[in-house]
């Protein structure tokens, strides 16, 4: 039966109700006979489900995987009594001991064998010859359920030299639609699925390890392990229950992709910059997790036939790209540009947000082939505040791909700004060459606004019109070769100034009519003749 996504188990199980039983089962220490062990375990178990649980818990925490035995099977006994007394075995012994303990407890149990995508599995491989793994089915509440105590007990390292006990709840009564992902029984009836999968389906299907489901992820597209690029691009998406953070690695780096977080998942577009086969790994962690640890949840192979050179991203681009539920949580609401890429033809764009309370913003512009200093690049962005709205006006210094990075901090915090997110801005028009905005000084208040001139570079020997929105000041002067006062009307200070005979133009304000002290608020350069 198909998976309805509501539970990872094949029957309702309340793990909290097992807490006492689990703790009891872990403490039972009987090694002389399987019968005695079962008798001791059942003291605290009433229902069939509780009996199975007690047996499962005991095996998962007391039998270790026998790596030496695996390499030297002729010396190995998988008889339940030998497994119990040595405390180690391979899957065959785990499943055999489980079967015998259930039988003593009066529960129907089968030992199953088949192919598995476990240790040593290579993506896209085919399965031939004898089965390589064993597990169990138990009969509870009128139907069969699947479990794998070998995989429930722990993990072996990559070099297959060391076993570590690491209990995994996932393999206890796993939903058959999820169990089939890495267990293919010799007898297809034991898939407990309708319709059953063919071996070919099993080989081609994406391997979701238990992390995938335990993190609340639901589905991934594509469902096959090998992805072929189309015009240099491959796409992957993941759906999940709740807010989850993702990262990825293509051949070990996250440079050649564009990942966006969605409310219920993520979308990733990959643009490999070399042809051939590339390993793509996707990692996830719950948004609430305090640890920095991301778990690998998916692996693909990307087969790239051709490279899309136009999609070479700047080094400074940070994943994920664009706004999301995450940036909303940081106080950036209602973005004017919900997509990660902003295309501009004339080299100008403007991004607006509604800001949460008490947030101060810093933005910077980055590009791989820019000769400008960081300070100069920052002057190609102008912040305009209107109430709780912020607008970032951007005038690009040249064509190309740019990263707009956005940082924030609480106004009340004395500390540094934290990086929040970034956009990719692309401009193909090679005619584009915007000068920087004028330089502003500390007396230029957050909610002041320049209507004109926006360019920080003024033409020489010209009359230039000024229009500035400022409040709470007594006088405004523009100082060039001569000094020109601006006049106030309807909240704006306006006037003209002549740029002849000077290299710089300053805007100065008089905060109080009784003082003769002026503060510089803006500085413009004048073009040389």
Coordinates of C-alpha atoms in Angstrom, one line a residue:
X1 CA 0.0 0.0 0.0
X2 CA 1.3 3.4 -0.8
X3 CA 2.8 5.8 1.7
X4 CA 0.4 8.4 2.9
X5 CA 3.2 10.5 4.4
X6 CA 1.6 10.6 7.8
X7 CA 3.9 8.1 9.6
X8 CA 7.2 6.3 8.9
X9 CA 5.7 3.2 10.6
X10 CA 3.4 0.5 9.3
X11 CA 1.2 0.7 12.4
X12 CA 0.5 3.4 15.0
X13 CA 3.3 3.5 17.5
X14 CA 3.6 5.9 20.5
X15 CA 7.3 5.9 21.3
X16 CA 6.7 7.7 24.6
X17 CA 4.7 4.8 25.9
X18 CA 7.7 2.5 25.2
X19 CA 10.1 4.6 27.4
X20 CA 9.8 2.5 30.5
X21 CA 9.8 -0.8 28.6
X22 CA 12.8 0.3 26.5
X23 CA 14.8 1.2 29.6
X24 CA 13.9 -2.1 31.2
X25 CA 14.9 -4.1 28.1
X26 CA 18.3 -2.4 27.9
X27 CA 19.2 -3.5 31.5
X28 CA 18.3 -7.2 31.1
X29 CA 21.5 -9.1 31.2
X30 CA 20.9 -12.8 30.5
X31 CA 23.4 -14.7 28.4
X32 CA 23.0 -18.4 29.3
X33 CA 20.0 -19.3 27.1
X34 CA 17.7 -17.7 24.6
X35 CA 14.7 -19.0 26.6
X36 CA 15.9 -17.4 29.8
X37 CA 16.5 -14.1 28.0
X38 CA 13.0 -14.0 26.5
X39 CA 11.5 -14.9 29.9
X40 CA 13.3 -12.0 31.5
X41 CA 12.3 -9.5 28.8
X42 CA 8.6 -10.5 28.8
X43 CA 8.2 -9.6 32.5
X44 CA 7.4 -6.0 31.5
X45 CA 5.7 -6.7 28.2
X46 CA 1.9 -7.4 28.0
X47 CA 0.8 -7.0 24.3
X48 CA 2.4 -8.6 21.3
X49 CA 3.7 -5.2 20.2
X50 CA 5.4 -4.7 23.5
X51 CA 7.0 -8.2 23.3
X52 CA 8.3 -7.4 19.9
X53 CA 9.6 -4.1 21.1
X54 CA 11.4 -5.6 24.1
X55 CA 13.1 -8.2 21.9
X56 CA 14.0 -5.5 19.3
X57 CA 15.5 -3.1 21.9
X58 CA 17.6 -5.8 23.5
X59 CA 19.1 -7.1 20.2
X60 CA 19.8 -3.6 18.9
X61 CA 21.7 -2.7 22.0
X62 CA 23.5 -5.9 22.8
X63 CA 24.5 -7.6 19.5
X64 CA 27.4 -5.9 17.6
X65 CA 28.1 -6.4 14.0
X66 CA 30.9 -8.9 13.5
X67 CA 33.3 -7.3 11.0
X68 CA 35.9 -10.1 11.3
X69 CA 33.2 -12.7 10.9
X70 CA 31.9 -11.0 7.8
X71 CA 35.3 -11.2 6.2
X72 CA 35.8 -14.8 7.3
X73 CA 32.4 -16.5 7.1
X74 CA 33.6 -20.1 7.4
X75 CA 34.5 -19.5 11.1
X76 CA 31.2 -17.9 11.8
X77 CA 28.2 -19.4 13.5
X78 CA 24.8 -17.7 13.1
X79 CA 23.1 -20.1 15.6
X80 CA 21.0 -18.0 18.0
X81 CA 22.7 -19.4 21.1
X82 CA 26.2 -18.6 19.6
X83 CA 25.1 -15.1 18.7
X84 CA 23.7 -14.5 22.2
X85 CA 26.9 -15.8 23.9
X86 CA 29.5 -14.1 21.7
X87 CA 27.4 -10.9 21.5
X88 CA 28.2 -10.4 17.9
X89 CA 27.1 -11.6 14.5
X90 CA 26.3 -10.6 10.9
X91 CA 22.8 -9.9 9.6
X92 CA 22.0 -13.6 9.3
X93 CA 22.6 -14.0 13.0
X94 CA 20.6 -10.9 14.0
X95 CA 17.6 -12.1 12.0
X96 CA 17.9 -15.7 13.2
X97 CA 18.1 -14.7 16.9
X98 CA 15.1 -12.3 16.4
X99 CA 13.1 -15.1 14.8
X100 CA 13.8 -17.6 17.6
X101 CA 13.1 -15.0 20.4
X102 CA 9.7 -14.2 18.8
X103 CA 8.9 -17.8 18.4
X104 CA 9.6 -18.4 22.2
X105 CA 7.4 -15.4 22.9
X106 CA 4.6 -16.8 20.9
X107 CA 4.8 -14.3 18.0
X108 CA 4.8 -15.3 14.4
X109 CA 8.0 -14.1 12.8
X110 CA 9.8 -14.8 9.5
X111 CA 13.4 -14.4 8.6
X112 CA 13.7 -12.8 5.1
X113 CA 16.6 -12.4 2.8
X114 CA 17.3 -10.3 -0.3
X115 CA 19.3 -7.5 -1.7
X116 CA 20.0 -4.3 0.2
X117 CA 21.5 -0.9 -0.5
X118 CA 23.7 -1.0 2.5
X119 CA 27.4 -1.0 3.1
X120 CA 29.4 -0.9 -0.2
X121 CA 26.4 0.0 -2.3
X122 CA 27.4 2.1 -5.4
X123 CA 24.8 4.3 -7.0
X124 CA 23.2 2.9 -10.0
X125 CA 24.7 -0.6 -9.5
X126 CA 22.8 -3.8 -10.5
X127 CA 22.2 -6.8 -8.3
X128 CA 22.9 -10.4 -9.3
X129 CA 23.6 -13.7 -7.6
X130 CA 22.9 -14.6 -4.0
X131 CA 21.1 -12.3 -1.6
X132 CA 23.4 -10.1 0.6
X133 CA 21.2 -9.3 3.6
X134 CA 18.7 -10.7 6.0
X135 CA 15.9 -9.1 8.1
X136 CA 12.5 -10.0 9.7
X137 CA 8.8 -9.7 9.3
X138 CA 6.5 -10.0 12.4
X139 CA 2.8 -10.6 12.6
X140 CA 1.0 -8.0 14.7
X141 CA -2.6 -6.8 14.8
X142 CA -3.7 -9.1 11.9
X143 CA -0.9 -8.3 9.4
X144 CA 2.8 -8.4 8.7
X145 CA 5.3 -5.7 9.5
X146 CA 9.0 -5.3 8.6
X147 CA 12.0 -4.6 10.7
X148 CA 15.8 -4.8 10.4
X149 CA 17.7 -5.2 13.7
X150 CA 21.1 -5.2 12.0
X151 CA 20.6 -1.7 10.7
X152 CA 18.7 -0.7 13.9
X153 CA 21.8 -1.5 16.0
X154 CA 24.4 0.8 14.5
X155 CA 26.8 1.6 11.6
X156 CA 30.0 0.4 10.1
X157 CA 32.6 2.9 8.9
X158 CA 33.5 3.5 5.2
X159 CA 36.5 1.2 5.3
X160 CA 34.4 -1.5 6.9
X161 CA 36.8 -2.0 9.8
X162 CA 34.8 -0.6 12.8
X163 CA 31.3 -1.0 14.0
X164 CA 29.7 1.7 16.2
X165 CA 26.5 1.1 18.2
X166 CA 24.1 3.8 17.1
X167 CA 20.5 3.0 17.6
X168 CA 18.2 3.8 14.6
X169 CA 14.4 3.9 15.3
X170 CA 13.7 4.1 11.6
X171 CA 14.1 0.3 11.0
X172 CA 11.5 -0.7 13.6
X173 CA 8.2 -1.5 11.8
X174 CA 9.1 0.6 8.9
X175 CA 6.4 1.4 6.4
X176 CA 6.8 -1.1 3.5
X177 CA 6.8 1.8 0.9
X178 CA 9.9 3.2 2.7
X179 CA 11.5 -0.2 3.5
X180 CA 11.6 -1.1 -0.2
X181 CA 13.9 1.8 -0.8
X182 CA 16.8 -0.2 0.4
X183 CA 15.5 -3.8 1.0
X184 CA 14.5 -6.0 -1.9
X185 CA 13.3 -9.4 -0.7
X186 CA 14.0 -12.6 -2.7
X187 CA 10.3 -13.3 -2.6
X188 CA 8.4 -10.2 -3.9
X189 CA 5.4 -11.0 -1.7
X190 CA 7.4 -9.9 1.3
X191 CA 7.6 -6.3 -0.1
X192 CA 4.1 -6.1 1.4
X193 CA 3.3 -3.7 -1.5
X194 CA 0.8 -3.6 -4.2
X195 CA 1.8 -3.4 -7.0
X196 CA 5.3 -4.8 -6.2
X197 CA 8.5 -3.3 -7.5
X198 CA 10.7 -5.0 -10.1
X199 CA 14.4 -5.5 -9.4
X200 CA 15.0 -2.9 -12.2
X201 CA 12.8 -0.4 -10.3
X202 CA 14.7 -1.1 -7.1
X203 CA 18.1 -0.6 -8.9
X204 CA 17.1 2.7 -10.6
X205 CA 15.3 4.2 -7.7
X206 CA 16.9 7.0 -5.6
X207 CA 18.3 5.7 -2.3
X208 CA 16.8 7.7 0.6
X209 CA 18.7 6.8 3.7
X210 CA 17.0 6.9 7.1
X211 CA 18.2 10.5 7.7
X212 CA 16.0 11.5 4.8
X213 CA 12.8 10.4 6.5
X214 CA 13.8 11.0 10.1
X215 CA 14.4 14.7 9.2
X216 CA 10.8 14.9 8.0
X217 CA 11.6 14.9 4.3
X218 CA 8.9 13.5 2.1
X219 CA 9.9 13.2 -1.5
X220 CA 12.7 14.2 -3.8
X221 CA 12.7 14.8 -7.6
X222 CA 14.0 13.4 -9.8
X223 CA 13.4 9.9 -8.4
X224 CA 16.3 8.3 -10.3
X225 CA 19.9 8.4 -9.1
X226 CA 21.4 9.6 -12.4
X227 CA 20.4 13.0 -13.7
X228 CA 21.4 14.2 -17.2
X229 CA 21.8 17.9 -17.7
X230 CA 19.7 19.7 -20.4
X231 CA 21.5 22.6 -22.0
X232 CA 24.0 22.5 -19.1
X233 CA 21.4 22.5 -16.3
X234 CA 20.1 19.9 -13.9
X235 CA 17.4 20.5 -11.3
X236 CA 16.6 18.8 -8.0
X237 CA 13.8 19.5 -5.5
X238 CA 12.9 18.2 -2.1
X239 CA 9.5 18.4 -0.3
X240 CA 9.4 18.3 3.5
X241 CA 7.0 18.7 6.3
X242 CA 8.4 21.6 8.2
X243 CA 11.0 24.4 7.8
X244 CA 14.3 22.7 7.0
X245 CA 17.7 24.1 6.1
X246 CA 19.6 22.6 3.2
X247 CA 23.1 22.7 1.7
X248 CA 24.7 20.9 -1.3
X249 CA 28.0 19.8 -2.7
X250 CA 28.7 19.2 -6.3
X251 CA 32.1 17.5 -6.6
X252 CA 32.8 18.8 -3.1
X253 CA 31.9 22.5 -3.5
X254 CA 28.7 24.5 -3.6
X255 CA 29.8 26.9 -6.3
X256 CA 27.9 25.8 -9.4
X257 CA 24.4 25.9 -8.2
X258 CA 21.5 28.1 -7.2
X259 CA 19.6 26.8 -4.2
X260 CA 16.4 28.4 -2.9
X261 CA 14.6 27.5 0.3
X262 CA 10.8 27.0 0.0
X263 CA 8.3 26.8 2.8
X264 CA 8.1 23.1 2.4
X265 CA 11.4 22.1 0.9
X266 CA 14.0 23.5 -1.5
X267 CA 14.8 23.8 -5.2
X268 CA 18.3 23.5 -6.6
X269 CA 19.5 24.3 -10.1
X270 CA 22.9 22.9 -10.9
X271 CA 25.1 24.3 -13.7
X272 CA 28.3 22.2 -13.8
X273 CA 31.2 24.1 -15.4
X274 CA 32.9 20.9 -16.7
X275 CA 31.5 18.0 -18.7
X276 CA 31.5 14.5 -17.4
X277 CA 30.1 12.7 -14.3
X278 CA 29.7 14.7 -11.0
X279 CA 28.7 13.5 -7.6
X280 CA 25.9 15.7 -6.1
X281 CA 25.2 15.5 -2.4
X282 CA 22.4 17.2 -0.6
X283 CA 22.5 17.8 3.2
X284 CA 19.7 18.9 5.5
X285 CA 19.1 19.9 9.1
X286 CA 15.9 21.0 11.0
X287 CA 15.6 24.8 11.3
X288 CA 15.4 24.4 15.1
X289 CA 18.6 22.5 15.4
X290 CA 21.2 24.3 17.4
X291 CA 24.1 22.2 16.1
X292 CA 25.8 23.1 12.9
X293 CA 25.6 19.5 11.7
X294 CA 24.0 18.9 8.4
X295 CA 23.2 15.2 7.5
X296 CA 23.6 13.9 4.0
X297 CA 20.1 13.0 2.8
X298 CA 20.5 12.4 -0.9
X299 CA 23.2 11.5 -3.5
X300 CA 22.9 11.8 -7.2
X301 CA 25.2 11.5 -10.2
X302 CA 24.9 14.4 -12.6
X303 CA 25.9 13.5 -16.2
X304 CA 26.9 16.8 -17.9
X305 CA 27.1 16.8 -21.7
X306 CA 27.5 20.6 -22.3
X307 CA 28.5 23.6 -20.1
X308 CA 26.4 26.8 -19.8
X309 CA 29.2 29.3 -19.4
X310 CA 26.8 32.2 -18.9
X311 CA 25.8 30.6 -15.7
X312 CA 29.2 30.9 -14.0
X313 CA 28.4 32.4 -10.7
X314 CA 30.5 34.9 -8.7
X315 CA 32.7 33.3 -6.0
X316 CA 31.0 35.4 -3.4
X317 CA 27.5 33.9 -4.1
X318 CA 26.3 32.2 -0.9
X319 CA 23.8 29.3 -0.7
X320 CA 20.8 29.5 -0.4
X321 CA 20.1 32.4 -2.7
X322 CA 17.1 34.8 -2.5
X323 CA 14.6 35.5 0.2
X324 CA 12.7 32.7 2.0
X325 CA 11.0 31.7 5.3
X326 CA 14.4 32.0 6.8
X327 CA 14.9 35.7 5.9
X328 CA 11.4 36.4 7.0
X329 CA 12.3 35.1 10.4
X330 CA 15.2 37.5 10.4
X331 CA 12.8 40.4 9.8
X332 CA 12.8 40.9 6.0
X333 CA 9.1 40.7 5.0
X334 CA 7.3 41.1 1.7
X335 CA 10.3 41.2 -0.6
X336 CA 9.7 42.9 -4.0
X337 CA 11.8 40.2 -5.6
X338 CA 10.8 36.7 -4.4
X339 CA 13.2 35.0 -6.9
X340 CA 16.9 34.5 -6.4
X341 CA 18.0 36.2 -9.6
X342 CA 17.3 39.8 -10.5
X343 CA 17.8 40.6 -14.2
X344 CA 18.4 44.2 -15.2
X345 CA 18.8 45.5 -18.7
X346 CA 19.8 49.1 -18.0
X347 CA 22.0 48.2 -15.0
X348 CA 19.5 49.7 -12.4
X349 CA 17.3 47.8 -10.0
X350 CA 15.5 48.5 -6.8
X351 CA 14.7 45.9 -4.1
X352 CA 12.2 46.7 -1.3
X353 CA 11.2 45.0 2.0
X354 CA 9.1 45.7 4.9
X355 CA 11.5 45.5 7.9
X356 CA 10.7 44.0 11.3
X357 CA 11.2 46.2 14.4
X358 CA 14.5 47.6 15.4
X359 CA 16.5 46.4 12.4
X360 CA 19.5 48.1 10.9
X361 CA 20.6 47.0 7.4
X362 CA 23.9 46.9 5.6
X363 CA 24.3 45.9 1.9
X364 CA 27.3 45.3 -0.3
X365 CA 27.9 44.4 -3.9
X366 CA 30.4 41.8 -5.1
X367 CA 31.7 40.8 -8.5
X368 CA 34.5 38.6 -9.7
X369 CA 35.8 41.0 -12.4
X370 CA 35.5 44.3 -10.6
X371 CA 38.5 46.6 -10.1
X372 CA 36.5 48.6 -7.5
X373 CA 37.3 48.6 -3.8
X374 CA 34.7 47.1 -1.5
X375 CA 34.0 50.6 -0.2
X376 CA 33.4 51.9 -3.7
X377 CA 31.2 49.0 -4.6
X378 CA 29.1 49.7 -1.5
X379 CA 28.5 53.2 -2.8
X380 CA 26.6 51.7 -5.8
X381 CA 23.8 50.8 -3.4
X382 CA 21.6 53.5 -1.8
X383 CA 19.3 52.8 1.1
X384 CA 16.0 54.7 1.3
X385 CA 13.8 54.3 4.4
X386 CA 10.1 55.2 4.4
X387 CA 8.4 54.2 7.6
X388 CA 9.1 50.4 8.1
X389 CA 9.9 50.0 4.3
X390 CA 13.4 49.9 3.0
X391 CA 14.4 50.3 -0.6
X392 CA 17.8 49.3 -1.9
X393 CA 18.5 51.2 -5.1
X394 CA 21.3 49.7 -7.1
X395 CA 23.2 51.2 -10.0
X396 CA 25.7 48.7 -11.4
X397 CA 29.2 50.0 -12.3
X398 CA 29.4 47.7 -15.3
X399 CA 27.8 44.6 -17.0
X400 CA 28.2 41.1 -15.5
X401 CA 27.0 39.0 -12.6
X402 CA 26.9 40.6 -9.2
X403 CA 26.1 39.4 -5.7
X404 CA 24.0 41.7 -3.5
X405 CA 24.7 40.7 0.1
X406 CA 22.4 41.8 2.8
X407 CA 23.5 42.1 6.5
X408 CA 21.4 43.1 9.5
X409 CA 21.6 43.7 13.2
X410 CA 19.3 45.0 16.0
X411 CA 19.6 48.7 16.2
X412 CA 19.8 48.3 20.0
X413 CA 22.8 45.8 19.7
X414 CA 26.2 47.4 19.7
X415 CA 27.7 44.4 18.0
X416 CA 28.5 43.6 14.4
X417 CA 26.1 43.0 11.5
X418 CA 25.2 39.4 10.7
X419 CA 25.0 38.1 7.2
X420 CA 21.4 37.3 6.3
X421 CA 21.1 36.4 2.6
X422 CA 22.0 37.4 -1.0
X423 CA 20.7 37.9 -4.5
X424 CA 22.3 37.3 -7.8
X425 CA 22.0 40.4 -10.1
X426 CA 22.7 39.8 -13.8
X427 CA 23.2 42.5 -16.5
X428 CA 24.2 41.5 -20.0
X429 CA 24.2 45.1 -21.4
X430 CA 27.8 46.0 -22.0
X431 CA 26.9 49.7 -22.4
X432 CA 26.1 49.9 -18.7
X433 CA 28.4 52.1 -16.7
X434 CA 26.7 53.9 -13.7
X435 CA 28.7 56.1 -11.4
X436 CA 28.4 55.6 -7.7
X437 CA 25.9 57.4 -5.5
X438 CA 27.2 60.4 -3.6
X439 CA 29.1 59.7 -0.4
X440 CA 27.1 60.3 2.8
X441 CA 28.3 61.2 6.2
X442 CA 27.1 60.2 9.7
X443 CA 24.8 63.3 9.9
X444 CA 22.8 62.0 6.9
X445 CA 19.8 60.5 8.7
X446 CA 18.3 57.1 7.8
X447 CA 15.1 58.6 6.5
X448 CA 16.6 61.4 4.5
X449 CA 16.3 60.9 0.7
X450 CA 18.0 62.2 -2.4
X451 CA 15.7 62.8 -5.3
X452 CA 18.4 64.5 -7.4
X453 CA 21.2 64.4 -8.4
X454 CA 21.5 60.6 -7.8
X455 CA 24.8 60.4 -9.5
X456 CA 27.8 60.9 -7.3
X457 CA 29.7 62.4 -10.3
X458 CA 28.4 65.8 -11.4
X459 CA 29.1 67.3 -14.9
X460 CA 31.6 70.2 -15.0
X461 CA 30.6 73.8 -15.7
X462 CA 26.9 73.1 -15.4
X463 CA 23.9 74.3 -13.4
X464 CA 22.8 71.2 -11.4
X465 CA 19.4 70.9 -9.8
X466 CA 19.2 69.7 -6.2
X467 CA 16.1 68.2 -4.5
X468 CA 16.6 66.5 -1.1
X469 CA 14.1 65.3 1.4
X470 CA 15.2 66.2 4.9
X471 CA 13.5 67.2 8.1
X472 CA 14.3 68.8 11.4
X473 CA 16.9 71.2 10.1
X474 CA 17.1 75.0 9.8
X475 CA 19.2 75.6 6.7
X476 CA 20.8 73.7 3.8
X477 CA 23.7 74.9 1.7
X478 CA 25.4 73.5 -1.3
X479 CA 29.1 74.4 -1.4
X480 CA 30.9 74.4 -4.8
X481 CA 33.2 77.3 -5.9
X482 CA 30.4 79.4 -4.4
X483 CA 27.8 78.6 -1.8
X484 CA 24.2 78.1 -2.8
X485 CA 21.4 77.9 -0.3
X486 CA 18.5 75.5 -0.9
X487 CA 14.9 76.6 -0.1
X488 CA 12.4 74.5 1.7
X489 CA 9.0 73.7 0.2
X490 CA 6.6 70.8 1.1
X491 CA 9.2 68.8 3.0
X492 CA 11.8 69.1 0.2
X493 CA 14.9 71.3 0.0
X494 CA 15.5 72.5 -3.6
X495 CA 17.8 74.8 -5.6
X496 CA 20.6 74.8 -8.2
X497 CA 24.3 75.0 -7.9
X498 CA 27.0 75.8 -10.5
X499 CA 29.9 73.3 -10.7
X500 CA 32.4 75.4 -12.6
X501 CA 35.8 75.9 -11.0
X502 CA 35.6 73.1 -8.4
X503 CA 36.4 69.4 -8.0
X504 CA 34.0 68.6 -5.2
X505 CA 30.6 69.7 -4.1
X506 CA 29.4 69.3 -0.5
X507 CA 25.9 69.5 0.9
X508 CA 25.9 71.0 4.4
X509 CA 23.1 71.5 7.0
X510 CA 22.5 73.9 9.8
X511 CA 20.6 71.9 12.5
X512 CA 19.8 75.0 14.5
X513 CA 19.2 78.5 13.2
X514 CA 21.0 80.0 16.3
X515 CA 24.2 78.2 15.7
X516 CA 26.7 79.1 13.0
X517 CA 27.9 75.4 12.9
X518 CA 27.3 73.5 9.7
X519 CA 27.6 69.6 9.3
X520 CA 28.6 67.9 6.1
X521 CA 26.0 65.4 5.0
X522 CA 26.8 64.6 1.3
X523 CA 29.8 64.8 -1.0
X524 CA 29.8 64.8 -4.8
X525 CA 32.7 64.6 -7.2
X526 CA 32.9 66.8 -10.3
X527 CA 34.0 65.5 -13.7
X528 CA 37.4 66.7 -14.8
X529 CA 37.4 68.8 -18.0

